[in-house]
mmCIF file of C-alpha atoms and ligand atoms in Angstrom:
data_model
loop_
_atom_site.group_PDB
_atom_site.id
_atom_site.type_symbol
_atom_site.label_atom_id
_atom_site.label_comp_id
_atom_site.label_asym_id
_atom_site.label_seq_id
_atom_site.Cartn_x
_atom_site.Cartn_y
_atom_site.Cartn_z
ATOM 1 C CA MET A 1 0.000 0.000 0.000
ATOM 2 C CA LYS A 2 2.768 2.391 0.978
ATOM 3 C CA LYS A 3 4.490 1.593 -2.301
ATOM 4 C CA ILE A 4 1.328 2.378 -4.268
ATOM 5 C CA ILE A 5 0.917 5.690 -2.497
ATOM 6 C CA LEU A 6 4.546 6.564 -3.093
ATOM 7 C CA SER A 7 4.233 5.757 -6.800
ATOM 8 C CA LEU A 8 1.083 7.853 -7.052
ATOM 9 C CA ILE A 9 2.904 10.769 -5.453
ATOM 10 C CA ALA A 10 5.810 10.283 -7.859
ATOM 11 C CA ILE A 11 3.474 10.168 -10.859
ATOM 12 C CA SER A 12 1.608 13.311 -9.876
ATOM 13 C CA ALA A 13 4.853 15.132 -9.144
ATOM 14 C CA ALA A 14 6.189 14.180 -12.566
ATOM 15 C CA SER A 15 3.061 15.440 -14.296
ATOM 16 C CA VAL A 16 3.321 18.927 -12.809
ATOM 17 C CA SER A 17 3.790 21.126 -15.824
ATOM 18 C CA PHE A 18 6.701 23.481 -16.213
ATOM 19 C CA SER A 19 4.418 26.466 -15.763
ATOM 20 C CA ALA A 20 3.115 25.119 -12.483
ATOM 21 C CA ALA A 21 6.717 24.560 -11.494
ATOM 22 C CA ALA A 22 7.340 28.244 -12.129
ATOM 23 C CA GLN A 23 7.289 28.830 -8.412
ATOM 24 C CA PHE A 24 10.773 29.500 -7.243
ATOM 25 C CA ALA A 25 11.307 30.195 -3.574
ATOM 26 C CA LYS A 26 12.830 33.584 -4.362
ATOM 27 C CA PRO A 27 13.133 35.685 -7.539
ATOM 28 C CA GLU A 28 16.934 35.354 -7.265
ATOM 29 C CA ASP A 29 16.536 31.590 -7.531
ATOM 30 C CA ALA A 30 14.670 32.015 -10.824
ATOM 31 C CA VAL A 31 17.366 34.363 -12.144
ATOM 32 C CA LYS A 32 20.104 31.927 -11.121
ATOM 33 C CA TYR A 33 18.211 29.080 -12.775
ATOM 34 C CA ARG A 34 17.643 30.804 -16.098
ATOM 35 C CA LYS A 35 21.249 32.044 -16.245
ATOM 36 C CA ALA A 36 22.454 28.504 -15.577
ATOM 37 C CA ALA A 37 20.312 27.130 -18.406
ATOM 38 C CA PHE A 38 21.645 29.783 -20.810
ATOM 39 C CA THR A 39 25.225 29.092 -19.692
ATOM 40 C CA VAL A 40 24.944 25.368 -20.341
ATOM 41 C CA MET A 41 23.155 26.062 -23.643
ATOM 42 C CA ALA A 42 25.886 28.491 -24.783
ATOM 43 C CA THR A 43 28.637 26.065 -23.784
ATOM 44 C CA HIS A 44 27.263 23.278 -25.948
ATOM 45 C CA PHE A 45 26.241 25.596 -28.754
ATOM 46 C CA GLY A 46 29.807 26.891 -28.734
ATOM 47 C CA ARG A 47 31.130 23.366 -29.210
ATOM 48 C CA LEU A 48 28.828 23.011 -32.196
ATOM 49 C CA GLY A 49 30.067 26.387 -33.441
ATOM 50 C CA ALA A 50 33.623 25.102 -33.530
ATOM 51 C CA MET A 51 32.401 22.275 -35.779
ATOM 52 C CA ALA A 52 30.275 24.555 -37.935
ATOM 53 C CA GLN A 53 33.318 26.746 -38.500
ATOM 54 C CA GLY A 54 35.507 23.763 -39.325
ATOM 55 C CA LYS A 55 37.781 24.365 -36.323
ATOM 56 C CA VAL A 56 37.088 20.794 -35.314
ATOM 57 C CA PRO A 57 35.986 18.101 -37.779
ATOM 58 C CA PHE A 58 32.266 17.381 -38.055
ATOM 59 C CA ASP A 59 31.361 14.291 -36.069
ATOM 60 C CA ALA A 60 27.672 13.427 -36.215
ATOM 61 C CA LYS A 61 27.608 11.638 -32.860
ATOM 62 C CA ILE A 62 29.380 14.422 -30.966
ATOM 63 C CA ALA A 63 27.247 17.008 -32.754
ATOM 64 C CA ALA A 64 24.038 15.152 -31.845
ATOM 65 C CA ASP A 65 25.091 14.846 -28.199
ATOM 66 C CA ASN A 66 25.753 18.575 -27.998
ATOM 67 C CA ALA A 67 22.632 19.528 -29.974
ATOM 68 C CA GLU A 68 20.459 17.439 -27.670
ATOM 69 C CA ILE A 69 21.755 19.334 -24.664
ATOM 70 C CA VAL A 70 21.118 22.628 -26.470
ATOM 71 C CA ALA A 71 17.559 21.532 -27.276
ATOM 72 C CA ASP A 72 16.939 20.419 -23.697
ATOM 73 C CA MET A 73 18.306 23.662 -22.269
ATOM 74 C CA ALA A 74 16.234 25.685 -24.744
ATOM 75 C CA LYS A 75 13.101 24.425 -22.982
ATOM 76 C CA LEU A 76 14.097 25.679 -19.567
ATOM 77 C CA PRO A 77 14.731 29.384 -19.059
ATOM 78 C CA TRP A 78 11.349 30.807 -20.036
ATOM 79 C CA HIS A 79 9.321 29.986 -16.961
ATOM 80 C CA ALA A 80 12.054 31.626 -14.891
ATOM 81 C CA PHE A 81 11.255 35.074 -16.320
ATOM 82 C CA GLY A 82 8.315 35.346 -13.966
ATOM 83 C CA GLU A 83 6.934 38.095 -11.848
ATOM 84 C CA GLY A 84 9.396 39.661 -9.450
ATOM 85 C CA THR A 85 12.401 38.815 -11.623
ATOM 86 C CA GLU A 86 12.103 41.897 -13.850
ATOM 87 C CA THR A 87 13.737 44.171 -11.281
ATOM 88 C CA ALA A 88 16.829 42.011 -10.859
ATOM 89 C CA GLU A 89 20.105 43.387 -12.199
ATOM 90 C CA THR A 90 20.384 41.335 -15.350
ATOM 91 C CA LYS A 91 20.804 41.868 -19.071
ATOM 92 C CA ALA A 92 17.118 41.168 -19.685
ATOM 93 C CA LYS A 93 15.394 44.187 -21.245
ATOM 94 C CA PRO A 94 12.030 45.357 -19.855
ATOM 95 C CA GLU A 95 10.560 44.243 -23.207
ATOM 96 C CA VAL A 96 10.671 40.651 -21.921
ATOM 97 C CA TRP A 97 7.740 41.571 -19.677
ATOM 98 C CA LYS A 98 6.235 44.384 -21.768
ATOM 99 C CA GLN A 99 6.045 42.273 -24.923
ATOM 100 C CA GLY A 100 5.333 38.890 -23.427
ATOM 101 C CA ALA A 101 3.713 37.430 -26.541
ATOM 102 C CA LYS A 102 6.639 38.434 -28.725
ATOM 103 C CA PHE A 103 9.094 37.008 -26.183
ATOM 104 C CA LYS A 104 7.131 33.752 -26.132
ATOM 105 C CA GLU A 105 7.245 33.649 -29.930
ATOM 106 C CA ALA A 106 11.020 34.125 -29.870
ATOM 107 C CA SER A 107 11.461 31.366 -27.302
ATOM 108 C CA ASP A 108 9.203 29.041 -29.309
ATOM 109 C CA LYS A 109 11.241 29.813 -32.417
ATOM 110 C CA LEU A 110 14.474 28.904 -30.654
ATOM 111 C CA GLN A 111 13.018 25.641 -29.418
ATOM 112 C CA ALA A 112 11.761 24.757 -32.906
ATOM 113 C CA GLU A 113 15.178 25.502 -34.429
ATOM 114 C CA THR A 114 16.966 23.399 -31.819
ATOM 115 C CA VAL A 115 14.695 20.450 -32.604
ATOM 116 C CA LYS A 116 15.655 20.839 -36.275
ATOM 117 C CA LEU A 117 19.295 21.137 -35.252
ATOM 118 C CA VAL A 118 19.167 17.781 -33.464
ATOM 119 C CA ALA A 119 17.552 16.210 -36.533
ATOM 120 C CA ALA A 120 20.183 17.754 -38.811
ATOM 121 C CA THR A 121 23.072 16.353 -36.757
ATOM 122 C CA LYS A 122 21.502 12.923 -37.049
ATOM 123 C CA THR A 123 21.498 13.017 -40.846
ATOM 124 C CA GLY A 124 25.283 12.885 -40.573
ATOM 125 C CA LYS A 125 25.475 15.527 -43.288
ATOM 126 C CA ASP A 126 27.830 18.403 -42.628
ATOM 127 C CA ASP A 127 25.851 20.797 -44.857
ATOM 128 C CA ALA A 128 22.521 20.080 -43.176
ATOM 129 C CA PHE A 129 24.197 20.585 -39.820
ATOM 130 C CA LYS A 130 25.734 23.917 -40.845
ATOM 131 C CA THR A 131 22.411 25.204 -42.179
ATOM 132 C CA ALA A 132 20.556 24.235 -39.004
ATOM 133 C CA PHE A 133 23.352 25.639 -36.851
ATOM 134 C CA ALA A 134 23.075 28.992 -38.636
ATOM 135 C CA ALA A 135 19.278 29.019 -38.242
ATOM 136 C CA THR A 136 19.567 28.302 -34.528
ATOM 137 C CA GLY A 137 22.204 31.013 -34.097
ATOM 138 C CA GLY A 138 19.837 33.362 -35.922
ATOM 139 C CA ALA A 139 17.090 32.573 -33.423
ATOM 140 C CA CYS A 140 19.518 33.292 -30.538
ATOM 141 C CA LYS A 141 20.548 36.560 -32.123
ATOM 142 C CA SER A 142 17.145 37.937 -33.004
ATOM 143 C CA CYS A 143 15.888 37.307 -29.470
ATOM 144 C CA HIS A 144 19.013 38.951 -28.028
ATOM 145 C CA ASP A 145 18.530 41.974 -30.298
ATOM 146 C CA ASP A 146 15.027 42.531 -28.975
ATOM 147 C CA PHE A 147 15.242 41.309 -25.406
ATOM 148 C CA LYS A 148 18.821 41.355 -24.126
ATOM 149 C CA ASN A 149 21.067 44.265 -23.264
ATOM 150 C CA LYS A 150 24.682 44.070 -24.392
HETATM 151 C C1 ASC B 201 26.482 31.529 -29.149
HETATM 152 C C2 ASC B 201 26.139 32.185 -27.950
HETATM 153 C C3 ASC B 201 25.083 32.973 -28.199
HETATM 154 C C4 ASC B 201 24.669 32.824 -29.593
HETATM 155 C C5 ASC B 201 24.566 34.100 -30.356
HETATM 156 C C6 ASC B 201 24.158 33.849 -31.778
HETATM 157 O O1 ASC B 201 27.370 30.717 -29.302
HETATM 158 O O2 ASC B 201 26.724 32.070 -26.762
HETATM 159 O O3 ASC B 201 24.468 33.738 -27.346
HETATM 160 O O4 ASC B 201 25.645 31.946 -30.165
HETATM 161 O O5 ASC B 201 25.773 34.782 -30.314
HETATM 162 O O6 ASC B 201 24.078 35.053 -32.473
#
């Protein structure tokens, strides 16, 4: 019986959506969380960049491993831009909160491009990878232009 109850608790905990999990204990925790996700994302995107630029040879398996981390990280930061985090000293522009729908669109675009990036790495084709890498970088850049201070 105890086991059943414990599994039920585990199942319901796992089904809590990301938006419901948007409750951080403190705004600083949310800021720390989203920065961490961006840091990990940038680290692995940078490794892909070295391959896209030919600084290291294209290796489909290594590219896929890195792209999967980028795609996973791309899901995470958005729910950490919640209320109370807009006054923190960060590079986020006020537009993140003033133009919420546009910010959501930009984050959706990034996530869509990272899914395509993973798929491209798995084709094993250098060209497909480079094209998808450029599209993903474009999604990073256009969001930064609108929503991130230098
Ligand atoms: C990176 C990185 C970013 C993006 C961006 C793309 O490697 O850290 O923030 O690419 O520069 O324009």
